[in-house]
Tab-separated table of C-alpha atoms in Angstrom:
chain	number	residue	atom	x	y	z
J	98	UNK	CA	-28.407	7.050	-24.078
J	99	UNK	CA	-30.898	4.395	-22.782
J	100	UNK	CA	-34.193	5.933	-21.048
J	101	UNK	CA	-33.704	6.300	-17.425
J	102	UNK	CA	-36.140	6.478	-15.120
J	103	UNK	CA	-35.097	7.507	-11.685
J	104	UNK	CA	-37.770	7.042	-8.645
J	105	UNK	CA	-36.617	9.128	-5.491
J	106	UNK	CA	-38.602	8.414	-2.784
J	107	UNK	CA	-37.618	11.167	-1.042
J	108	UNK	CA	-36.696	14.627	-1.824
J	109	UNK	CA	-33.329	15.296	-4.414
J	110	UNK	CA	-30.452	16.503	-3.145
J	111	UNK	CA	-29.514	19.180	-5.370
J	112	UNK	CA	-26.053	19.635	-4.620
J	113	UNK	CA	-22.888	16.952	-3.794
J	114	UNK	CA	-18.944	17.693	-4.687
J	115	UNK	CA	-16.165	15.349	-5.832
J	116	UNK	CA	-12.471	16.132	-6.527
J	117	UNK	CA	-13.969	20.059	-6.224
J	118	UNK	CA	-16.480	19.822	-8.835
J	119	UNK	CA	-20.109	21.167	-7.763
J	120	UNK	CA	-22.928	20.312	-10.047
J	121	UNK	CA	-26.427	21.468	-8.594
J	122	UNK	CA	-29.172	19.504	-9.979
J	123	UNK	CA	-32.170	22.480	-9.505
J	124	UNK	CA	-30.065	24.254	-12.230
J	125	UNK	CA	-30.307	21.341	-14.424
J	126	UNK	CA	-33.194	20.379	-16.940
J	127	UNK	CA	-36.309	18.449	-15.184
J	128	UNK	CA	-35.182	15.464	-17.542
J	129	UNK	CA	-31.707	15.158	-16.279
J	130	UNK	CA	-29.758	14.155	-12.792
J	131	UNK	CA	-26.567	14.777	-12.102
J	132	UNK	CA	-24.597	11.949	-10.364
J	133	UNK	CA	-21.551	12.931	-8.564
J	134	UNK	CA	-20.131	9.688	-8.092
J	135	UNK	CA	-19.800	8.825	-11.232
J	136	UNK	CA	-19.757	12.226	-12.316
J	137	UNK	CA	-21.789	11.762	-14.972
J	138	UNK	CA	-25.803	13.082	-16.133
J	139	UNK	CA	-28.272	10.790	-16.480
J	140	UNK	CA	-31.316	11.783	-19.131
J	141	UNK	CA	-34.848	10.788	-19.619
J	142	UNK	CA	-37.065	11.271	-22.364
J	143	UNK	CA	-39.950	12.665	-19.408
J	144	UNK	CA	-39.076	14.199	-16.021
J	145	UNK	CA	-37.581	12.517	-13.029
J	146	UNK	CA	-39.775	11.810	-10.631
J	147	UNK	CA	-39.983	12.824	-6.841
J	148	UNK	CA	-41.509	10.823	-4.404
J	149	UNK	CA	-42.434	11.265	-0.859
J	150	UNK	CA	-44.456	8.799	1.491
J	151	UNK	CA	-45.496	7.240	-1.567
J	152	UNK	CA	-47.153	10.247	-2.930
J	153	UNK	CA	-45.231	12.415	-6.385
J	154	UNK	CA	-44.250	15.599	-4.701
J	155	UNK	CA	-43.365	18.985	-6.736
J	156	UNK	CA	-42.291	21.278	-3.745
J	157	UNK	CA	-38.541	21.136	-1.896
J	158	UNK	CA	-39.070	21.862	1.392
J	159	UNK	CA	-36.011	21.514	4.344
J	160	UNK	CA	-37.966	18.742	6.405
J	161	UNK	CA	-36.556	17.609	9.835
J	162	UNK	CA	-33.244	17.907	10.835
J	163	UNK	CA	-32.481	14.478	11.695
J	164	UNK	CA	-30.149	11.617	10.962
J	165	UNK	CA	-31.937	9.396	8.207
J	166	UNK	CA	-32.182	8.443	4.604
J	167	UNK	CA	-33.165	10.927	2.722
J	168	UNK	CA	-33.937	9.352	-1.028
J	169	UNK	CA	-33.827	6.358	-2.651
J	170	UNK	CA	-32.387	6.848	-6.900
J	171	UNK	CA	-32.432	4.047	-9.159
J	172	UNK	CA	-30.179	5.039	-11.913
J	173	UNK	CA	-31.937	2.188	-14.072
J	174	UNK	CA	-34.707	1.817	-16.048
J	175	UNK	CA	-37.912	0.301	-14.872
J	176	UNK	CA	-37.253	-2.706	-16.757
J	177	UNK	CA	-33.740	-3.050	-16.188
J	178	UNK	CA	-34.142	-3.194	-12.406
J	179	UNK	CA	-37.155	-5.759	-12.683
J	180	UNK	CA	-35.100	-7.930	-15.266
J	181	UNK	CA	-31.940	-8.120	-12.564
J	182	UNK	CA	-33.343	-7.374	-9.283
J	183	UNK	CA	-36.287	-8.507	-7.478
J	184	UNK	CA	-38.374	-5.390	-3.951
J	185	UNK	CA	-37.249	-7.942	-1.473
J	186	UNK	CA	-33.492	-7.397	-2.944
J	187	UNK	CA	-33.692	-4.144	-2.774
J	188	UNK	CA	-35.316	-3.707	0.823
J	189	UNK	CA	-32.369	-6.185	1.805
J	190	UNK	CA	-30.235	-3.790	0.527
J	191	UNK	CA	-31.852	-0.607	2.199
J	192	UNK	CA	-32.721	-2.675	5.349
J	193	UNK	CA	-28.842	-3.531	5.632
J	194	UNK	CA	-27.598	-0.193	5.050
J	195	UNK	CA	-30.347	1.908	6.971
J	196	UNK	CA	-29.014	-0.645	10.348
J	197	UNK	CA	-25.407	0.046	9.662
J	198	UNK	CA	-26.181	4.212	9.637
J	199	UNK	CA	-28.800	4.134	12.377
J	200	UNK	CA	-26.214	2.636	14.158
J	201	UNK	CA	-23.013	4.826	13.585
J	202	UNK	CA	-24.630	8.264	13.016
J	203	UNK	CA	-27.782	8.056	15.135
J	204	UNK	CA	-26.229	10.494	17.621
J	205	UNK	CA	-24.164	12.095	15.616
J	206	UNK	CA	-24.038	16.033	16.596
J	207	UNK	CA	-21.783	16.631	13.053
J	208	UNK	CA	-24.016	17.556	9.792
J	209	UNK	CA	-23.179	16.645	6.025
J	210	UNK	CA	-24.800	13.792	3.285
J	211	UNK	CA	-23.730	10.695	2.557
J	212	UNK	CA	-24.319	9.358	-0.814
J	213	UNK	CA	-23.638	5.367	-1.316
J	214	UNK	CA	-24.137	3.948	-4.931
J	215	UNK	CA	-24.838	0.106	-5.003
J	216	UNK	CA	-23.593	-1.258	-8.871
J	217	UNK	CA	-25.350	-4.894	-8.474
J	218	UNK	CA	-23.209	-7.388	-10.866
J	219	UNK	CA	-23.651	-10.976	-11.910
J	220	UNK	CA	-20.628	-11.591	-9.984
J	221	UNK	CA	-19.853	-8.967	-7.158
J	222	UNK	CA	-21.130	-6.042	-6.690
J	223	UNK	CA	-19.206	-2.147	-6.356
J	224	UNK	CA	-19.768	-0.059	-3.649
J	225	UNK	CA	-19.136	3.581	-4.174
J	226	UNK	CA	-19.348	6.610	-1.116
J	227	UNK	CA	-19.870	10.280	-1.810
J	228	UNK	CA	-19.295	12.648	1.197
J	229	UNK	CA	-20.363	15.921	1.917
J	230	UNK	CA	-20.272	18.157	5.085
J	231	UNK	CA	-18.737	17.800	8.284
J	232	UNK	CA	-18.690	14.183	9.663
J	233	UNK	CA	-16.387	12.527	12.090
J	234	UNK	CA	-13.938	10.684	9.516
J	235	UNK	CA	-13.505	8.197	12.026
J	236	UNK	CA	-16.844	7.030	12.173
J	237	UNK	CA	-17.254	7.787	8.474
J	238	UNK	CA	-14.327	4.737	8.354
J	239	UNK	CA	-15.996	2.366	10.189
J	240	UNK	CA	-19.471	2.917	7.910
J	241	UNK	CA	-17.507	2.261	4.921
J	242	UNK	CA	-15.889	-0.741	6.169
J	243	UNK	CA	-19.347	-2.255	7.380
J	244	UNK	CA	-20.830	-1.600	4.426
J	245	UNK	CA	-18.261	-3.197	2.552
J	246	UNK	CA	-18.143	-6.291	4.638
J	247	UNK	CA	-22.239	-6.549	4.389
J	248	UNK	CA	-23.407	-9.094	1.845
J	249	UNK	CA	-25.642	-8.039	-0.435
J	250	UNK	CA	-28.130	-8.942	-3.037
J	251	UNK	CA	-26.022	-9.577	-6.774
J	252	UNK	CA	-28.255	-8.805	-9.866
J	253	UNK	CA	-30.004	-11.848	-11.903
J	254	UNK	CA	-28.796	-10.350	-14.986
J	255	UNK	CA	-27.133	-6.866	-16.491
J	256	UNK	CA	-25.574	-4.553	-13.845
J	257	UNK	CA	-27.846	-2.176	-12.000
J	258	UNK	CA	-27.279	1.042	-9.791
J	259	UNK	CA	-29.176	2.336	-7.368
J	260	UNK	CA	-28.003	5.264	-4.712
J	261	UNK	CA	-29.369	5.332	-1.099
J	262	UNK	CA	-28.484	9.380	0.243
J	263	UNK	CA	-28.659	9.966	4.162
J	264	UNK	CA	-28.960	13.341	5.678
J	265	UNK	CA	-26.725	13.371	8.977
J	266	UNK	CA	-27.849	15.817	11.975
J	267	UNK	CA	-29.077	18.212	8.675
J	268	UNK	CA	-32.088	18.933	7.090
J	269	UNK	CA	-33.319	18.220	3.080
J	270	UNK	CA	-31.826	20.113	0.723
């Protein structure tokens, strides 16, 4: 399997379910990362990295409960994303998304995760959502739609992925 390095900018979320199965990351090796969308570990020769304002962090504390992204994953390597993807495509991305949320779940007095993974292609790009927790489905709908409709950045050259995770009304994991 190809290295992988995975930069989350905030704290991991250690646990997300699909179709009933519940993988929690903290129980995993430091050099692996579970991804429930795919269902499917990612490995690294190292450790993945966690980062916070900027700043590695080692500690998992429950932060603020707040609606809000929570991390940032790149589930490509370093060169990978810098070979197909440019920061200002990927701040489009995040800047898109992050208006769409603030805008549906801002007040949102339900809790659970959402977990959107971005697969940038040559051609179009796939759009996958991972939902945990007890959000209004209706408004869950409309996200999913809005994201959909969004245009976003396609990669340069080989496929990327990349997962943007937002706490709703909760705190970190």
């Amino acid at each position: 399997m190809k290295k992988n390095l995975v930069f989350i900018l905030m704290l991991l979320c250690p646990v997300f379910c699909i179709s009933q199965i519940i993988v929690k990351n903290d129980s995993l090796p430091a050099n692996k990362y579970y991804n429930p969308i795919e269902q499917k570990v990612y490995s690294t020769e190292g450790e993945f990295k966690k980062y916070q304002n900027g700043k590695e962090i080692k500690t998992n504390g429950k932060g603020v409960k707040e609606s809000a992204l929570e991390q940032l994953v790149f589930l490509s390597s370093d060169a990978e994303l810098k070979k197909s993807t440019s920061l200002e495509d990927l701040k489009d991305i995040i800047d898109k998304t992050n208006k769409i949320f603030e805008e549906l779940f801002r007040a949102s007095e339900k809790s659970g995760k959402i977990m959107i993974q971005f697969e940038l292609k040559k051609d179009e790009n796939i759009i996958r959502f991972a939902v945990r927790g007890d959000l209004d489905l209706d408004i869950m709908a409309e996200f999913e739609k809005r994201i959909n409709n969004e245009e976003y950045p396609k990669s340069k050259d080989k496929p990327v992925k990349l997962q943007l995770v937002y706490k709703v009304n909760s705190y970190d994991d």
